[in-house]
Structure formats: C-alpha cells, structure tokens
C-alpha cells in the first residue's frame, strides 16, 4: 500500500502544473465478467442499461459526462484460456471504434472475485495482443466497490497478493474504484482526472493523431 501511494505521489510531483484537460475522452473496457463491465460502462456514462446482454462483438456508446464527451467501447469477455486469433480480431476492432486510438484501456477487476495466478497470466496474454506498449495506457478498474464494505481498496490489493500487484505494477500503479450501484459522479470525475494525468505523463502520445510512434504501434498490432 505504501509503495503504491509513494509511486503515485512521485508521478504527480513530476508532472505538477502540466495537467492536460481533454474535451473528449475515449475509453476501451476489457476483461472478464460482462456484468461487472456493463455496470462499469453504465456508471461511467451515468445512465442505466446502456450496455445490456452478452456481447460477442465490441460496442461503442457515447455520452456527455462531467463536461466532456466520453466514449466507452465495451469489449466481450475473455477467459483464463489462451487467447485465440478471434479474440485478437475482436480487440483490434475495439481499437478502431476508438479511432484514432483509446486514451485509456480500462482493465476490469471485480473486487468480489479472487485474483489468481491464472488470472494474471490471462490478463497479460490478452493485453499484450494490443502490443507491449499497451501497459502505459492501461488502468485497473476495480468494479463493485460496494462489496468492500468500507475497506480501503489498498487493503483488498494487499490481501489478493502477488498476482494482482504484478498487474498493478505493469499499469504504473494506476487504478480507480467504481461502486457501480450508486453511480457516484465523483468517482467518474476522479477517473477522468487520472486519464488526463496519464495523457500528461505520456506527453500526448496516445494515438495516430498525436504521435508517429503510437500511430505505428496501433497500425501494427
């Protein structure tokens, strides 16, 4: 917990005063448990039943939220089995729906499930279908915050152990909790600020419109 807070404090100090506000935000929501992802998408867009049913293809929805135009691309579930070419094709389609590229890839982790070593391997295998640079654009989204029952999310992280901590490390210790039942707008505002902080840290290198390097990346994966 201390290491996580220290790392985030260092990043904040390094880029203090350089915060970049975004008039529109493009988010790609990936991971397991379609129900939790759908709740998260509804929460972010501040509307009920935006994402419903079992998805086999990526779906994009857009709303005006917290003084920004927010686009969420919801991707189908993945499992703990090794990813197939079909899964890769689906994820790449999700990237095209975020054209010119997602600002952030939100990795769904429901807090009522244990996060095992098998989960860690699955997350890494699926995320890396989007290229090894995907991690600098990734943020762990802890869904179902109501389940924590007043506990700090850092306590949950510590309890889950090494597999979850390794994923957080790959994501630069970036994470956000969404209650998903109350749809608290303050949680969405915090998420938007973290996305903008990520943009600032990456110096705007988030997609074809901003960086030749990332243009080559998105086009190559």
PDB file of N, CA, C and O in Angstrom, residues 184-210:
ATOM      1  N   UNK A 184     -21.904   7.112  -8.348  1.00  0.00           N
ATOM      2  CA  UNK A 184     -21.405   8.368  -7.801  1.00  0.00           C
ATOM      3  C   UNK A 184     -20.592   9.108  -8.864  1.00  0.00           C
ATOM      4  O   UNK A 184     -19.554   8.623  -9.314  1.00  0.00           O
ATOM      5  N   UNK A 185     -21.039  10.302  -9.246  1.00  0.00           N
ATOM      6  CA  UNK A 185     -20.355  11.070 -10.291  1.00  0.00           C
ATOM      7  C   UNK A 185     -18.939  11.451  -9.877  1.00  0.00           C
ATOM      8  O   UNK A 185     -18.055  11.620 -10.729  1.00  0.00           O
ATOM      9  N   UNK A 186     -18.692  11.570  -8.560  1.00  0.00           N
ATOM     10  CA  UNK A 186     -17.351  11.941  -8.108  1.00  0.00           C
ATOM     11  C   UNK A 186     -16.329  10.866  -8.476  1.00  0.00           C
ATOM     12  O   UNK A 186     -15.165  11.179  -8.762  1.00  0.00           O
ATOM     13  N   UNK A 187     -16.757   9.592  -8.495  1.00  0.00           N
ATOM     14  CA  UNK A 187     -15.843   8.517  -8.900  1.00  0.00           C
ATOM     15  C   UNK A 187     -15.490   8.640 -10.379  1.00  0.00           C
ATOM     16  O   UNK A 187     -14.351   8.381 -10.775  1.00  0.00           O
ATOM     17  N   UNK A 188     -16.462   9.037 -11.185  1.00  0.00           N
ATOM     18  CA  UNK A 188     -16.212   9.220 -12.616  1.00  0.00           C
ATOM     19  C   UNK A 188     -15.281  10.404 -12.836  1.00  0.00           C
ATOM     20  O   UNK A 188     -14.370  10.353 -13.670  1.00  0.00           O
ATOM     21  N   UNK A 189     -15.476  11.473 -12.090  1.00  0.00           N
ATOM     22  CA  UNK A 189     -14.594  12.640 -12.205  1.00  0.00           C
ATOM     23  C   UNK A 189     -13.163  12.271 -11.825  1.00  0.00           C
ATOM     24  O   UNK A 189     -12.204  12.717 -12.472  1.00  0.00           O
ATOM     25  N   UNK A 190     -13.006  11.473 -10.778  1.00  0.00           N
ATOM     26  CA  UNK A 190     -11.666  11.007 -10.390  1.00  0.00           C
ATOM     27  C   UNK A 190     -11.037  10.194 -11.516  1.00  0.00           C
ATOM     28  O   UNK A 190      -9.848  10.340 -11.814  1.00  0.00           O
ATOM     29  N   UNK A 191     -11.845   9.338 -12.135  1.00  0.00           N
ATOM     30  CA  UNK A 191     -11.343   8.529 -13.248  1.00  0.00           C
ATOM     31  C   UNK A 191     -10.902   9.428 -14.398  1.00  0.00           C
ATOM     32  O   UNK A 191      -9.825   9.221 -14.982  1.00  0.00           O
ATOM     33  N   UNK A 192     -11.705  10.429 -14.738  1.00  0.00           N
ATOM     34  CA  UNK A 192     -11.341  11.335 -15.825  1.00  0.00           C
ATOM     35  C   UNK A 192     -10.031  12.063 -15.526  1.00  0.00           C
ATOM     36  O   UNK A 192      -9.185  12.249 -16.407  1.00  0.00           O
ATOM     37  N   UNK A 193      -9.845  12.473 -14.269  1.00  0.00           N
ATOM     38  CA  UNK A 193      -8.611  13.153 -13.889  1.00  0.00           C
ATOM     39  C   UNK A 193      -7.408  12.228 -14.044  1.00  0.00           C
ATOM     40  O   UNK A 193      -6.330  12.651 -14.498  1.00  0.00           O
ATOM     41  N   UNK A 194      -7.592  10.950 -13.704  1.00  0.00           N
ATOM     42  CA  UNK A 194      -6.485  10.005 -13.833  1.00  0.00           C
ATOM     43  C   UNK A 194      -6.160   9.732 -15.299  1.00  0.00           C
ATOM     44  O   UNK A 194      -4.990   9.562 -15.661  1.00  0.00           O
ATOM     45  N   UNK A 195      -7.205   9.693 -16.138  1.00  0.00           N
ATOM     46  CA  UNK A 195      -6.972   9.537 -17.571  1.00  0.00           C
ATOM     47  C   UNK A 195      -6.184  10.735 -18.097  1.00  0.00           C
ATOM     48  O   UNK A 195      -5.218  10.590 -18.853  1.00  0.00           O
ATOM     49  N   UNK A 196      -6.584  11.935 -17.695  1.00  0.00           N
ATOM     50  CA  UNK A 196      -5.880  13.136 -18.142  1.00  0.00           C
ATOM     51  C   UNK A 196      -4.459  13.185 -17.611  1.00  0.00           C
ATOM     52  O   UNK A 196      -3.537  13.629 -18.320  1.00  0.00           O
ATOM     53  N   UNK A 197      -4.257  12.719 -16.385  1.00  0.00           N
ATOM     54  CA  UNK A 197      -2.891  12.634 -15.846  1.00  0.00           C
ATOM     55  C   UNK A 197      -2.044  11.681 -16.687  1.00  0.00           C
ATOM     56  O   UNK A 197      -0.851  11.928 -16.925  1.00  0.00           O
ATOM     57  N   UNK A 198      -2.658  10.579 -17.136  1.00  0.00           N
ATOM     58  CA  UNK A 198      -1.940   9.624 -17.968  1.00  0.00           C
ATOM     59  C   UNK A 198      -1.552  10.259 -19.305  1.00  0.00           C
ATOM     60  O   UNK A 198      -0.443  10.066 -19.806  1.00  0.00           O
ATOM     61  N   UNK A 199      -2.483  11.033 -19.874  1.00  0.00           N
ATOM     62  CA  UNK A 199      -2.200  11.737 -21.114  1.00  0.00           C
ATOM     63  C   UNK A 199      -1.016  12.687 -20.912  1.00  0.00           C
ATOM     64  O   UNK A 199      -0.100  12.762 -21.733  1.00  0.00           O
ATOM     65  N   UNK A 200      -1.046  13.409 -19.797  1.00  0.00           N
ATOM     66  CA  UNK A 200       0.046  14.335 -19.498  1.00  0.00           C
ATOM     67  C   UNK A 200       1.363  13.599 -19.364  1.00  0.00           C
ATOM     68  O   UNK A 200       2.387  14.010 -19.922  1.00  0.00           O
ATOM     69  N   UNK A 201       1.339  12.500 -18.635  1.00  0.00           N
ATOM     70  CA  UNK A 201       2.575  11.745 -18.421  1.00  0.00           C
ATOM     71  C   UNK A 201       3.127  11.200 -19.737  1.00  0.00           C
ATOM     72  O   UNK A 201       4.336  11.180 -19.969  1.00  0.00           O
ATOM     73  N   UNK A 202       2.216  10.766 -20.599  1.00  0.00           N
ATOM     74  CA  UNK A 202       2.640  10.241 -21.894  1.00  0.00           C
ATOM     75  C   UNK A 202       2.913  11.340 -22.911  1.00  0.00           C
ATOM     76  O   UNK A 202       3.188  11.058 -24.081  1.00  0.00           O
ATOM     77  N   UNK A 203       2.808  12.596 -22.463  1.00  0.00           N
ATOM     78  CA  UNK A 203       3.065  13.750 -23.323  1.00  0.00           C
ATOM     79  C   UNK A 203       2.181  13.735 -24.566  1.00  0.00           C
ATOM     80  O   UNK A 203       2.607  14.122 -25.658  1.00  0.00           O
ATOM     81  N   UNK A 204       0.948  13.232 -24.400  1.00  0.00           N
ATOM     82  CA  UNK A 204       0.009  13.234 -25.519  1.00  0.00           C
ATOM     83  C   UNK A 204       0.248  12.135 -26.531  1.00  0.00           C
ATOM     84  O   UNK A 204      -0.414  12.084 -27.551  1.00  0.00           O
ATOM     85  N   UNK A 205       1.175  11.211 -26.253  1.00  0.00           N
ATOM     86  CA  UNK A 205       1.495  10.163 -27.228  1.00  0.00           C
ATOM     87  C   UNK A 205       0.504   9.015 -27.082  1.00  0.00           C
ATOM     88  O   UNK A 205       0.825   7.955 -26.562  1.00  0.00           O
ATOM     89  N   UNK A 206      -0.715   9.243 -27.553  1.00  0.00           N
ATOM     90  CA  UNK A 206      -1.791   8.285 -27.292  1.00  0.00           C
ATOM     91  C   UNK A 206      -2.416   7.710 -28.545  1.00  0.00           C
ATOM     92  O   UNK A 206      -3.301   6.894 -28.455  1.00  0.00           O
ATOM     93  N   UNK A 207      -1.995   8.112 -29.706  1.00  0.00           N
ATOM     94  CA  UNK A 207      -2.635   7.567 -30.888  1.00  0.00           C
ATOM     95  C   UNK A 207      -2.163   8.267 -32.142  1.00  0.00           C
ATOM     96  O   UNK A 207      -1.335   9.165 -32.095  1.00  0.00           O
ATOM     97  N   UNK A 208      -2.665   7.867 -33.277  1.00  0.00           N
ATOM     98  CA  UNK A 208      -2.184   8.373 -34.551  1.00  0.00           C
ATOM     99  C   UNK A 208      -2.221   9.888 -34.683  1.00  0.00           C
ATOM    100  O   UNK A 208      -1.389  10.454 -35.374  1.00  0.00           O
ATOM    101  N   UNK A 209      -3.170  10.554 -34.031  1.00  0.00           N
ATOM    102  CA  UNK A 209      -3.267  11.994 -34.212  1.00  0.00           C
ATOM    103  C   UNK A 209      -2.205  12.743 -33.439  1.00  0.00           C
ATOM    104  O   UNK A 209      -1.984  13.926 -33.671  1.00  0.00           O
ATOM    105  N   UNK A 210      -1.512  12.061 -32.498  1.00  0.00           N
ATOM    106  CA  UNK A 210      -0.586  12.755 -31.628  1.00  0.00           C
ATOM    107  C   UNK A 210       0.847  12.270 -31.717  1.00  0.00           C
ATOM    108  O   UNK A 210       1.764  12.977 -31.324  1.00  0.00           O
TER     109      UNK A 210
END
